[in-house]
Coordinates of C-alpha atoms and ligand atoms in Angstrom, one line a residue:
M311 CA 91.2 90.2 127.9
T312 CA 87.7 90.8 128.0
E313 CA 85.2 88.0 127.0
E314 CA 84.3 90.0 123.9
N315 CA 87.9 90.3 122.7
K316 CA 88.3 86.6 123.0
T317 CA 85.5 85.9 120.5
S318 CA 87.7 83.7 118.0
S319 CA 88.8 84.9 114.7
N320 CA 89.9 81.6 113.5
F321 CA 89.2 78.0 114.0
I322 CA 92.3 77.2 115.9
K323 CA 91.4 79.6 118.5
N324 CA 87.9 78.2 118.8
I325 CA 89.6 75.0 119.6
V326 CA 91.8 76.6 122.2
D327 CA 89.0 78.4 123.8
A328 CA 87.0 75.1 124.0
D329 CA 90.3 73.4 125.5
N330 CA 90.5 76.2 128.1
E331 CA 86.8 75.9 129.0
S332 CA 87.1 72.3 129.5
G333 CA 90.4 72.5 131.3
K334 CA 91.8 70.0 129.0
F335 CA 95.3 71.2 129.2
D336 CA 94.9 73.3 132.4
N337 CA 94.5 76.3 130.6
R338 CA 97.9 76.1 129.3
V339 CA 98.7 77.1 125.6
H340 CA 102.1 75.8 124.5
T341 CA 102.8 75.7 120.7
R342 CA 105.9 74.9 118.7
F343 CA 107.3 75.8 115.3
P344 CA 109.1 72.7 114.0
P345 CA 111.1 73.6 110.7
E346 CA 113.4 71.1 109.3
P347 CA 116.9 72.6 108.8
N348 CA 117.3 71.6 105.3
G349 CA 116.9 75.2 103.7
Y350 CA 115.8 78.7 104.5
L351 CA 112.4 79.7 105.8
H352 CA 110.0 80.9 103.0
V353 CA 106.9 83.0 103.1
G354 CA 104.7 80.0 103.8
H355 CA 106.9 79.3 107.0
A356 CA 106.1 83.0 108.2
K357 CA 102.5 82.0 108.1
S358 CA 103.2 79.0 110.5
I359 CA 105.4 81.2 112.7
C360 CA 102.8 83.9 112.9
L361 CA 100.1 81.5 113.7
N362 CA 102.1 79.6 116.5
F363 CA 103.8 82.3 118.0
G364 CA 100.9 84.6 117.6
L365 CA 98.7 82.1 119.4
A366 CA 100.8 81.7 122.3
D367 CA 101.3 85.6 122.6
E368 CA 97.5 85.9 122.6
Y369 CA 96.8 83.5 125.3
G370 CA 99.8 84.1 127.4
G371 CA 101.4 80.8 126.6
K372 CA 104.7 79.6 125.2
T373 CA 106.3 78.6 121.8
N374 CA 109.2 76.4 121.3
L375 CA 111.6 76.5 118.4
R376 CA 112.3 72.8 117.6
F377 CA 114.4 71.8 114.7
D378 CA 113.1 68.6 113.2
D379 CA 116.5 67.3 112.5
T380 CA 115.8 63.6 112.0
N381 CA 117.1 63.4 108.3
P382 CA 120.9 63.9 108.7
T383 CA 121.7 63.8 104.9
K384 CA 119.8 67.0 104.2
E385 CA 120.5 69.2 107.5
E386 CA 123.0 71.6 108.1
T387 CA 124.1 74.0 110.8
E388 CA 123.9 76.9 108.3
Y389 CA 120.3 76.5 107.9
V390 CA 119.7 76.3 111.6
E391 CA 121.4 79.7 112.1
A392 CA 119.6 81.2 109.0
I393 CA 116.2 80.0 110.4
K394 CA 116.9 81.4 113.8
A395 CA 117.8 84.8 112.4
D396 CA 114.8 84.8 110.3
I397 CA 112.5 84.1 113.1
K398 CA 113.9 86.9 115.2
W399 CA 113.7 89.4 112.4
L400 CA 110.0 88.6 111.8
G401 CA 109.8 89.7 115.3
F402 CA 109.3 86.6 117.4
E403 CA 111.1 85.0 120.3
W404 CA 111.0 81.4 121.2
D405 CA 110.7 80.3 124.9
N406 CA 112.7 77.3 124.4
L407 CA 115.0 75.8 121.8
F408 CA 115.0 72.2 121.1
F409 CA 116.2 69.7 118.4
A410 CA 114.4 66.4 117.7
S411 CA 117.9 64.9 117.9
D412 CA 117.8 66.0 121.7
Y413 CA 115.2 62.9 122.0
F414 CA 117.1 60.2 120.0
D415 CA 118.0 58.3 123.2
Q416 CA 114.4 58.5 124.6
L417 CA 113.0 57.7 121.2
H418 CA 115.2 54.6 120.8
A419 CA 114.4 53.5 124.4
W420 CA 110.6 53.7 123.4
A421 CA 111.0 51.9 120.4
I422 CA 112.5 49.0 122.5
R423 CA 109.5 49.0 124.6
L424 CA 107.1 48.8 121.7
I425 CA 109.1 45.8 120.4
K426 CA 109.0 44.1 123.9
E427 CA 105.3 44.7 123.9
G428 CA 104.9 43.0 120.4
K429 CA 104.0 46.4 118.9
A430 CA 107.1 46.8 116.6
Y431 CA 109.2 44.4 114.7
V432 CA 112.4 44.4 112.3
D433 CA 111.5 43.9 108.8
E434 CA 113.7 42.7 106.0
L435 CA 111.6 43.2 103.1
S436 CA 113.2 45.4 100.4
A437 CA 112.0 48.8 99.5
D438 CA 110.2 47.4 96.5
E439 CA 108.8 44.3 98.3
M440 CA 107.6 46.7 101.1
R441 CA 105.9 49.0 98.3
E442 CA 104.2 45.8 96.9
Y443 CA 103.1 44.5 100.3
R444 CA 101.6 48.0 101.3
G445 CA 98.6 47.4 98.9
T446 CA 96.7 50.1 97.2
L447 CA 93.8 52.7 97.9
T448 CA 91.5 49.8 96.9
Q449 CA 93.3 46.8 98.2
P450 CA 94.5 45.9 101.7
G451 CA 98.1 45.3 102.2
K452 CA 99.6 42.0 103.1
N453 CA 101.5 41.0 106.3
S454 CA 105.3 40.9 105.8
P455 CA 106.6 37.4 106.5
Y456 CA 108.9 39.0 109.1
R457 CA 105.8 40.5 110.9
D458 CA 105.3 37.8 113.4
R459 CA 109.1 36.9 114.1
P460 CA 109.7 36.5 118.0
V461 CA 110.1 39.5 119.9
A462 CA 113.7 38.4 121.0
E463 CA 114.7 38.3 117.2
S464 CA 113.4 41.7 116.8
L465 CA 115.2 43.0 119.8
D466 CA 118.5 41.5 118.8
L467 CA 118.2 42.8 115.1
F468 CA 117.2 46.2 116.3
E469 CA 120.2 46.3 118.6
R470 CA 122.4 45.2 115.8
M471 CA 121.0 47.7 113.4
T472 CA 121.8 50.4 116.1
N473 CA 125.3 49.0 116.4
G474 CA 126.0 49.5 112.7
E475 CA 126.2 45.8 111.7
F476 CA 124.0 46.3 108.6
P477 CA 124.2 48.5 105.6
D478 CA 121.7 51.2 104.6
G479 CA 118.4 49.8 103.6
A480 CA 119.0 46.3 104.8
M481 CA 116.0 46.3 107.2
V482 CA 113.7 48.8 109.0
L483 CA 111.8 48.9 112.3
R484 CA 107.9 48.9 111.7
A485 CA 105.1 49.5 114.0
K486 CA 102.7 46.5 114.0
I487 CA 99.4 48.1 113.6
D488 CA 97.1 46.9 110.7
M489 CA 98.1 46.1 107.0
A490 CA 94.3 46.3 105.9
S491 CA 93.6 49.6 107.4
P492 CA 92.0 52.1 105.1
N493 CA 94.5 54.5 106.4
F494 CA 97.9 53.9 104.7
N495 CA 99.7 55.3 107.8
F496 CA 98.5 52.5 109.7
R497 CA 100.0 49.9 107.5
D498 CA 102.8 49.1 109.8
P499 CA 104.6 52.5 109.4
V500 CA 108.3 52.6 109.3
M501 CA 109.8 54.0 112.6
Y502 CA 113.6 53.6 112.1
R503 CA 115.7 53.3 109.0
I504 CA 119.5 52.7 108.7
L505 CA 121.5 55.5 107.6
H506 CA 125.3 55.7 108.0
A507 CA 125.3 59.5 107.8
H508 CA 127.0 62.2 109.9
H509 CA 124.5 64.2 111.9
H510 CA 125.0 67.9 112.2
R511 CA 124.6 67.7 116.1
T512 CA 125.0 63.9 117.2
G513 CA 127.8 63.4 114.7
D514 CA 128.7 59.7 114.1
K515 CA 126.7 58.5 117.3
W516 CA 123.7 57.0 115.5
C517 CA 123.3 55.0 112.2
V518 CA 119.6 54.5 112.7
Y519 CA 117.4 57.5 112.5
P520 CA 113.7 57.9 113.5
M521 CA 111.2 58.7 110.8
Y522 CA 109.1 61.8 111.2
D523 CA 105.9 60.2 112.3
W524 CA 107.9 58.4 115.1
A525 CA 109.7 61.6 116.1
H526 CA 107.2 64.3 115.8
G527 CA 104.4 63.4 118.4
Q528 CA 106.8 62.3 120.8
S529 CA 108.8 65.3 120.7
D530 CA 105.6 67.2 121.2
S531 CA 104.6 65.2 124.1
L532 CA 108.1 65.4 125.8
E533 CA 107.9 69.2 125.5
G534 CA 104.3 69.5 126.9
V535 CA 103.0 71.1 123.7
T536 CA 99.3 71.5 124.0
H537 CA 98.4 72.4 120.3
S538 CA 100.6 71.0 117.6
I539 CA 99.8 72.9 114.5
C540 CA 100.6 71.5 111.1
T541 CA 99.5 71.7 107.5
L542 CA 96.6 69.6 106.1
E543 CA 98.8 67.1 104.3
F544 CA 99.1 65.6 107.8
E545 CA 95.5 65.1 108.5
N546 CA 96.0 61.3 107.7
N547 CA 98.9 61.1 110.1
R548 CA 97.0 62.2 112.9
P549 CA 95.6 58.9 113.8
L550 CA 99.2 57.5 113.9
Y551 CA 100.3 60.5 115.9
D552 CA 97.6 59.4 118.5
W553 CA 98.4 55.9 118.3
F554 CA 102.0 56.1 119.2
I555 CA 101.1 58.4 122.3
E556 CA 98.4 56.2 123.3
N557 CA 100.6 53.0 123.1
L558 CA 103.4 54.5 124.9
D559 CA 100.9 55.7 127.5
I560 CA 102.5 59.3 127.6
Y561 CA 101.0 62.8 127.7
A562 CA 99.0 63.7 124.7
P563 CA 99.0 67.0 122.8
Q564 CA 96.4 67.7 120.3
Q565 CA 97.5 67.9 116.5
I566 CA 95.6 70.4 114.5
E567 CA 95.8 70.9 110.8
F568 CA 95.3 74.0 108.8
A569 CA 95.7 74.9 105.1
R570 CA 99.3 75.9 103.9
L571 CA 99.9 79.2 102.4
N572 CA 100.1 79.1 98.7
L573 CA 100.8 82.4 96.9
S574 CA 100.6 83.1 93.3
Y575 CA 103.9 83.4 91.5
M576 CA 105.8 82.2 94.6
M577 CA 107.3 78.9 95.2
T578 CA 106.9 77.4 98.7
S579 CA 109.0 74.4 98.7
K580 CA 112.5 74.5 100.3
R581 CA 113.6 71.4 98.1
K582 CA 112.7 73.3 94.8
L583 CA 114.2 76.6 96.3
K584 CA 117.3 74.8 97.0
Q585 CA 117.4 73.6 93.4
L586 CA 117.2 77.1 92.3
V587 CA 120.2 78.0 94.4
D588 CA 122.3 75.0 93.7
T589 CA 121.7 75.5 89.9
G590 CA 122.6 79.1 90.0
V591 CA 119.3 80.4 88.6
V592 CA 119.4 82.8 91.6
N593 CA 122.2 84.4 93.4
G594 CA 121.8 82.4 96.7
W595 CA 118.9 81.9 99.1
D596 CA 118.7 85.7 99.9
D597 CA 118.4 86.7 96.2
P598 CA 115.8 89.4 96.4
R599 CA 113.5 87.6 93.9
M600 CA 113.4 84.4 96.4
P601 CA 110.3 83.8 98.4
T602 CA 112.4 83.1 101.4
L603 CA 112.3 85.4 104.3
S604 CA 115.9 86.4 103.7
G605 CA 115.3 87.3 100.1
M606 CA 112.3 89.1 101.0
R607 CA 114.3 91.0 103.7
R608 CA 116.9 92.0 101.0
R609 CA 114.3 93.0 98.6
G610 CA 112.8 95.5 101.1
F611 CA 109.9 93.7 102.7
T612 CA 109.5 94.7 106.3
P613 CA 108.7 92.3 109.0
R614 CA 105.6 94.2 109.9
S615 CA 104.2 94.0 106.4
I616 CA 104.7 90.1 106.4
R617 CA 103.0 89.8 109.9
N618 CA 100.1 91.9 108.7
F619 CA 99.6 89.9 105.6
C620 CA 99.7 86.7 107.7
D621 CA 96.9 88.2 109.7
T622 CA 95.0 89.4 106.9
I623 CA 94.8 86.1 105.0
G624 CA 93.7 84.5 108.4
V625 CA 93.7 80.6 109.0
A626 CA 91.6 78.2 106.9
R627 CA 90.9 74.7 106.8
A628 CA 90.8 74.3 102.9
N629 CA 93.7 74.9 100.7
S630 CA 93.6 78.0 98.4
V631 CA 96.0 80.3 96.5
V632 CA 96.4 83.8 97.8
E633 CA 97.0 86.6 95.2
Y634 CA 100.6 88.0 95.3
A635 CA 99.1 91.5 95.0
M636 CA 97.8 91.0 98.5
L637 CA 101.3 90.7 99.9
E638 CA 102.2 93.6 97.8
H639 CA 99.5 95.6 99.4
A640 CA 100.5 94.9 102.9
L641 CA 104.1 96.0 102.0
R642 CA 103.0 99.2 100.3
D643 CA 100.8 100.0 103.4
D644 CA 103.9 99.7 105.7
L645 CA 106.5 101.2 103.5
N646 CA 104.1 104.2 102.8
Q647 CA 104.2 104.9 106.5
I648 CA 107.7 104.4 107.3
A649 CA 109.7 105.3 104.0
P650 CA 111.4 108.8 103.8
R651 CA 110.7 110.4 100.4
A652 CA 113.8 110.9 98.1
F653 CA 114.3 112.5 94.6
A654 CA 115.8 109.9 92.2
V655 CA 115.5 109.8 88.3
L656 CA 115.6 106.3 87.0
D657 CA 115.7 107.1 83.3
P658 CA 117.1 110.4 82.9
V659 CA 116.8 113.2 80.3
K660 CA 118.7 116.5 80.8
V661 CA 116.9 119.7 81.2
V662 CA 118.7 123.0 80.8
I663 CA 117.0 126.0 82.3
T664 CA 118.3 128.7 80.0
N665 CA 117.4 131.7 82.2
Y666 CA 118.9 130.3 85.4
P667 CA 122.1 131.8 86.2
E668 CA 125.2 129.6 85.5
G669 CA 127.1 128.4 88.5
K670 CA 124.2 129.4 90.8
V671 CA 123.1 126.4 93.3
E672 CA 120.0 126.8 95.6
E673 CA 119.3 124.6 98.5
I674 CA 115.7 123.4 98.4
E675 CA 114.2 122.3 101.7
V676 CA 112.0 119.2 101.4
D677 CA 109.8 117.4 103.8
T678 CA 111.4 114.0 104.3
Y679 CA 108.3 112.4 105.7
P680 CA 105.5 114.3 103.9
Q681 CA 103.1 111.5 104.6
D682 CA 103.6 111.9 108.3
K683 CA 102.1 115.2 109.5
E684 CA 103.7 114.5 113.0
N685 CA 107.2 114.5 111.6
S686 CA 108.4 117.6 110.4
E687 CA 112.1 116.4 109.6
T688 CA 113.3 118.0 106.4
H689 CA 116.3 117.7 104.2
V690 CA 118.0 119.8 101.4
V691 CA 118.2 119.0 97.7
P692 CA 120.5 121.2 95.5
F693 CA 118.9 122.8 92.6
S694 CA 120.9 124.2 89.5
R695 CA 120.7 125.2 86.0
E696 CA 121.0 121.7 84.6
I697 CA 118.8 118.9 86.0
Y698 CA 117.7 115.5 85.1
I699 CA 114.0 114.5 84.8
E700 CA 112.5 111.1 83.7
R701 CA 112.6 110.7 79.9
A702 CA 108.8 109.8 80.4
D703 CA 108.1 113.1 81.7
F704 CA 108.6 115.0 78.6
M705 CA 106.9 114.3 75.1
E706 CA 107.7 116.5 72.2
V707 CA 104.5 115.3 70.5
P708 CA 102.2 114.5 73.5
V709 CA 99.6 111.8 73.3
P710 CA 96.0 112.8 74.4
K711 CA 95.7 113.4 78.4
Y712 CA 99.4 113.9 78.7
R713 CA 99.8 116.2 81.7
R714 CA 103.5 116.4 82.0
L715 CA 106.1 118.5 80.1
I716 CA 105.6 119.4 76.4
P717 CA 106.9 122.2 74.3
G718 CA 105.4 125.5 75.5
R719 CA 103.5 124.0 78.5
E720 CA 104.3 125.2 82.2
V721 CA 104.8 122.5 84.8
R722 CA 106.1 122.3 88.3
L723 CA 109.5 121.1 89.4
M724 CA 108.5 119.7 92.7
R725 CA 109.4 122.2 95.5
A726 CA 111.4 124.2 93.2
Y727 CA 110.0 126.4 90.2
L728 CA 107.5 126.4 87.5
V729 CA 109.3 125.8 84.2
T730 CA 108.2 126.0 80.6
A731 CA 109.8 123.9 77.9
T732 CA 111.1 126.0 74.9
D733 CA 112.9 123.7 72.6
V734 CA 114.9 120.4 72.4
V735 CA 118.4 119.3 71.1
K736 CA 118.6 116.0 69.4
D737 CA 121.5 113.8 68.4
E738 CA 122.0 112.7 64.9
D739 CA 119.6 109.8 65.2
G740 CA 116.9 112.0 66.4
N741 CA 116.9 111.1 69.9
I742 CA 116.3 114.0 72.5
T743 CA 119.5 114.8 74.4
E744 CA 118.4 117.9 76.2
V745 CA 115.2 119.8 76.9
H746 CA 115.5 123.5 77.0
C747 CA 113.2 125.3 79.6
T748 CA 112.8 128.7 81.1
Y749 CA 111.8 129.3 84.7
D750 CA 109.8 131.9 86.5
P751 CA 111.9 133.2 89.4
E752 CA 108.8 134.3 91.1
T753 CA 107.7 130.6 91.7
F754 CA 110.1 129.5 94.3
G755 CA 108.8 126.6 96.2
G756 CA 106.8 125.6 93.1
N757 CA 103.8 127.9 93.3
A758 CA 103.0 131.0 91.5
V759 CA 102.3 134.3 93.3
D760 CA 99.4 135.1 90.9
G761 CA 97.9 131.7 91.9
R762 CA 97.9 130.3 88.3
K763 CA 97.6 126.6 88.4
V764 CA 99.8 124.1 86.3
K765 CA 98.8 120.2 85.7
G766 CA 102.0 118.3 85.9
T767 CA 104.5 118.1 88.9
L768 CA 107.9 116.5 88.3
H769 CA 110.5 115.3 90.3
W770 CA 114.1 116.1 89.5
V771 CA 117.8 116.0 90.5
S772 CA 120.5 118.6 89.8
A773 CA 122.7 117.1 87.0
Q774 CA 126.0 118.3 88.9
H775 CA 125.0 117.0 92.2
A776 CA 123.2 113.8 91.4
V777 CA 124.8 110.5 92.4
P778 CA 124.7 107.8 89.7
V779 CA 123.8 104.7 91.5
E780 CA 123.1 100.8 90.5
V781 CA 119.6 100.0 90.4
R782 CA 118.2 96.3 90.4
S783 CA 114.6 95.7 89.3
Y784 CA 113.0 92.6 89.5
E785 CA 110.2 90.7 87.9
H786 CA 108.5 87.5 89.2
L787 CA 110.9 84.7 89.2
F788 CA 108.2 82.5 87.5
T789 CA 106.1 83.1 84.5
A790 CA 103.2 81.1 85.8
E791 CA 100.8 81.9 88.6
N792 CA 101.2 78.5 89.9
P793 CA 105.1 77.8 89.4
S794 CA 104.5 74.0 90.0
D795 CA 101.9 73.7 87.4
A796 CA 104.2 72.7 84.6
P797 CA 104.6 70.8 81.5
E798 CA 106.0 67.4 81.7
G799 CA 109.8 67.2 81.6
G800 CA 111.8 64.4 80.1
S801 CA 111.7 62.0 83.1
G802 CA 107.9 62.2 83.0
E803 CA 107.8 64.3 86.1
L804 CA 106.3 67.8 85.9
D805 CA 109.3 70.2 85.1
W806 CA 108.5 73.2 86.9
T807 CA 111.8 74.8 86.0
A808 CA 110.3 75.5 82.7
N809 CA 108.3 78.2 84.4
V810 CA 111.4 80.1 85.5
R811 CA 111.7 83.5 83.8
D812 CA 114.7 84.1 81.7
N813 CA 115.3 87.7 82.5
S814 CA 113.8 88.6 86.0
L815 CA 116.6 90.9 86.9
T816 CA 117.4 94.3 85.1
V817 CA 120.2 96.5 86.2
T818 CA 120.3 100.2 85.4
T819 CA 121.7 103.4 86.4
A820 CA 119.7 106.0 88.4
Y821 CA 120.6 109.6 89.4
V822 CA 119.7 110.2 93.1
E823 CA 119.8 113.2 95.4
P824 CA 123.2 113.5 97.2
D825 CA 122.0 112.6 100.6
L826 CA 121.4 109.0 99.4
A827 CA 125.0 108.4 98.5
N828 CA 125.5 107.0 102.0
A829 CA 122.4 105.0 102.3
K830 CA 123.2 101.8 104.2
A831 CA 122.0 98.2 103.6
G832 CA 118.4 97.9 104.7
D833 CA 117.6 101.6 104.5
V834 CA 114.3 102.0 102.4
Y835 CA 113.2 105.0 100.6
Q836 CA 110.3 106.1 98.4
F837 CA 111.5 107.3 95.2
Q838 CA 109.0 110.1 94.5
R839 CA 106.4 109.2 91.8
N840 CA 108.1 105.9 91.2
G841 CA 108.3 103.3 93.9
Y842 CA 110.0 101.9 97.0
Y843 CA 113.6 101.1 97.1
V844 CA 116.1 99.6 99.5
A845 CA 119.9 99.8 99.8
D846 CA 121.3 96.2 99.0
P847 CA 124.1 94.6 101.3
D848 CA 126.3 95.2 98.1
S849 CA 126.3 98.8 98.7
E850 CA 129.6 100.4 99.8
P851 CA 130.0 103.9 101.5
G852 CA 129.4 106.6 98.8
K853 CA 128.4 103.9 96.3
P854 CA 125.0 102.6 97.2
V855 CA 123.1 99.8 95.2
F856 CA 119.5 100.0 95.3
N857 CA 116.9 97.1 94.9
R858 CA 113.5 98.1 93.6
T859 CA 111.2 96.7 96.1
I860 CA 107.8 97.6 94.8
G861 CA 106.1 100.2 92.7
L862 CA 103.6 102.9 93.9
R863 CA 100.5 101.6 92.2
D864 CA 98.4 99.2 94.3
T865 CA 96.5 96.8 92.1
W866 CA 94.9 95.1 95.1
A867 CA 93.4 98.0 96.9
K868 CA 91.4 98.8 93.6
K869 CA 89.6 95.4 93.9
Ligands
ATP1395 P1 109.1 72.6 102.5 O1 108.4 71.6 101.7 O2 109.3 74.0 102.1 O3 110.5 71.9 103.2 P2 107.9 71.7 105.0 O4 106.5 71.9 105.5 O5 108.4 70.4 104.7 O6 108.1 72.8 103.8 P3 109.2 72.4 107.5 O7 110.4 72.9 107.8 O8 108.9 71.0 107.7 O9 108.8 72.5 105.9 O10 108.0 73.2 108.0 C1 108.0 73.8 109.2 C2 106.6 74.1 109.6 O11 106.2 75.1 108.7 C3 105.6 73.1 109.5 O12 104.9 73.0 110.6 C4 104.9 73.2 108.3 O13 103.6 72.9 108.4 C5 105.1 74.8 108.1 N1 105.0 75.1 106.8 C6 105.8 74.9 105.8 N2 105.3 75.3 104.5 C7 104.1 76.1 105.0 C8 103.3 76.9 104.1 N3 103.3 77.1 102.8 N4 102.1 77.4 104.7 C9 102.1 77.2 105.9 N5 102.8 76.4 106.8 C10 103.9 75.9 106.3
MG1396 MG1 109.7 69.1 105.4

C-alpha cells in the first residue's frame, strides 16, 4: 500500500497508523468481534463486523470471533450458529474462533491472585444495600463493612462460592478500588456473581460467572488483541479495563470507542428484537421486517449492499441517527446491477387485443440484463391476445399529465406492440373488468416503422401463460422514526411496543412471466417498472413466494 492510500479515512485508522508508527504493537493489527450469543445479529452489528474485519483486512491483520458467553441464562447454541452463519454471509472469515468461557479457569485463577494481593474481596451486602452504598453522581459511595475482611476469609468464601455452597445472590466478589471515585465503574465493581445455571458450553461446571468488565479485557489480552473496538457506552469502562490489566500485569490491548449505528425506523437491540419474536409480533428472527441480518437476507438485502452502506456511513465518535433511505440507496444500487429484469403484474386488469388472432402465441425475446451492456443474455416471454397490465396503467377518464393507456391513445407494450384502447367492459358495480385494444401488427418489438412516437410504455404478461404467485409486501415494523422513543407504559417504563405498526405485512397475488415459476429461495428480480423482489424460502417448485424487497424510487439519491 502506498503512503497516499494509507491516509486515514476514519479516526480509528489514525490510531492504528500512529501505533504502527510508534511500534506499539510491533505493527500488528488484531481485532475481534465479540457478540453475546443471546440473539441474532442486527444491522448495528454489521457495522461493528465491517469495522473490525475491514480494519484487519486493510492492515494485513487478524480478526477473532469471540462469543462473549458469560451470562448463561440468556445464551444458546442456536444463537452461536446463527451468528456464525450471518458473519460468513456478510462476507467475512474469522481467523480464530473463541469463547469467553474458554477463559473461565484462567479468569478464576486471576481473581484469586487479586484477592491474595488485597485487590478483591467477597462482599455480602444485598443487592439493595450495594446500590445504596454505591452513592450517586454527586455523592461518593461508602465502603462495604466487608471490604476490609481478611484476605484468608475472602479466599475461603470465594472457594465456597465456587463450590456451590451459597444460593444465587448471597455474595459477590468485588474489586477493591475506590468507592469515592467520580467514575462509577471504579466503585468496587463486581467481578463474579453466583449463578446456579447451566452454561451452553461449560454445562454445570460453574456456579460463579464473571461479569463483562472482568471477562472482556482479559479475554482481549489473552488473545493478543491490539485494538479492542467497542461502542461509546463503554467509554467509562475503559479505565477499569486498563486497571484490571495493569494490576494483573498482563499484555495490554487498546480499547477504542466509536458511535453505535442507529438507523431510523430500525430497532437495534437484541433484547427488544427477542421480545418481538417471543410475543409473535413477527414470524421469527428472520422475518423480512426484522432489522436482523437474517431478516434482511430474507427480505432481499445483499451482503455487498450492507457492506457498502457501512463504508459510506463511516465511523464516528458521536452518536447520530442514519436515515433508513441511505440503506435503501445502497441496496438499490447493488440490486440494479445484479437483478435480472422480469415482467410481473402486481394488480392486474385484463386487456383483450381484439384484432390479434385467437390462439396465436408469439415468443417475445427480451434482455434479461438490459442494465448491463456486457451481458447479452435474453429470455423469452409469451405474448397472446389476452394479457394483464397493471390496473393503474389504464384510466378511463385520465387525470392531467397521465401518460399511460386511455381510450383512444396508443401506447407501447414493452418489447411487443403498440396498442390503442378502444373500449372497456364493466361489471354491474361499474368496475372495469376488461380493456379492449387494437394492435398495429407492423410494430413488432414495440416500435412503429413510420417512426411515430408514443408516450407510455407498459409491462404486461400473457393471461393464459402468467403464473399467479404470492407476493408479500412490507412496511416499516415501527411507526416512529426512533422506535425506542415511546410513550410511558403502565410500569412507568417507556413502552416502545406502542410503536409497532399493526399491518406491516400485506399479502397479494401477482401474475408473473412463466420463467419465474421456478425461482428458488434467494433469487432476486427487478419486476419491471415496479421494484425488486426476492423468492422467499417458503417457495416451492412451481409455486414461488416473493418478498417485495424495495421499490424503484430512490428518495435518498434526490437529496
Ligand atoms: P444488543 O443490545 O443488541 O444486544 P450489544 O452491544 O449488547 O447489542 P453484543 O452482542 O454485545 O451486542 O455486541 C457485539 C458487538 O457489536 C459489540 O462490540 C458491540 O459494540 C457491537 N454493536 C452492537 N450494536 C451495535 C450498533 N448498533 N452499532 C455498532 N456496533 C454495535
Ligand atoms: Mg450485550
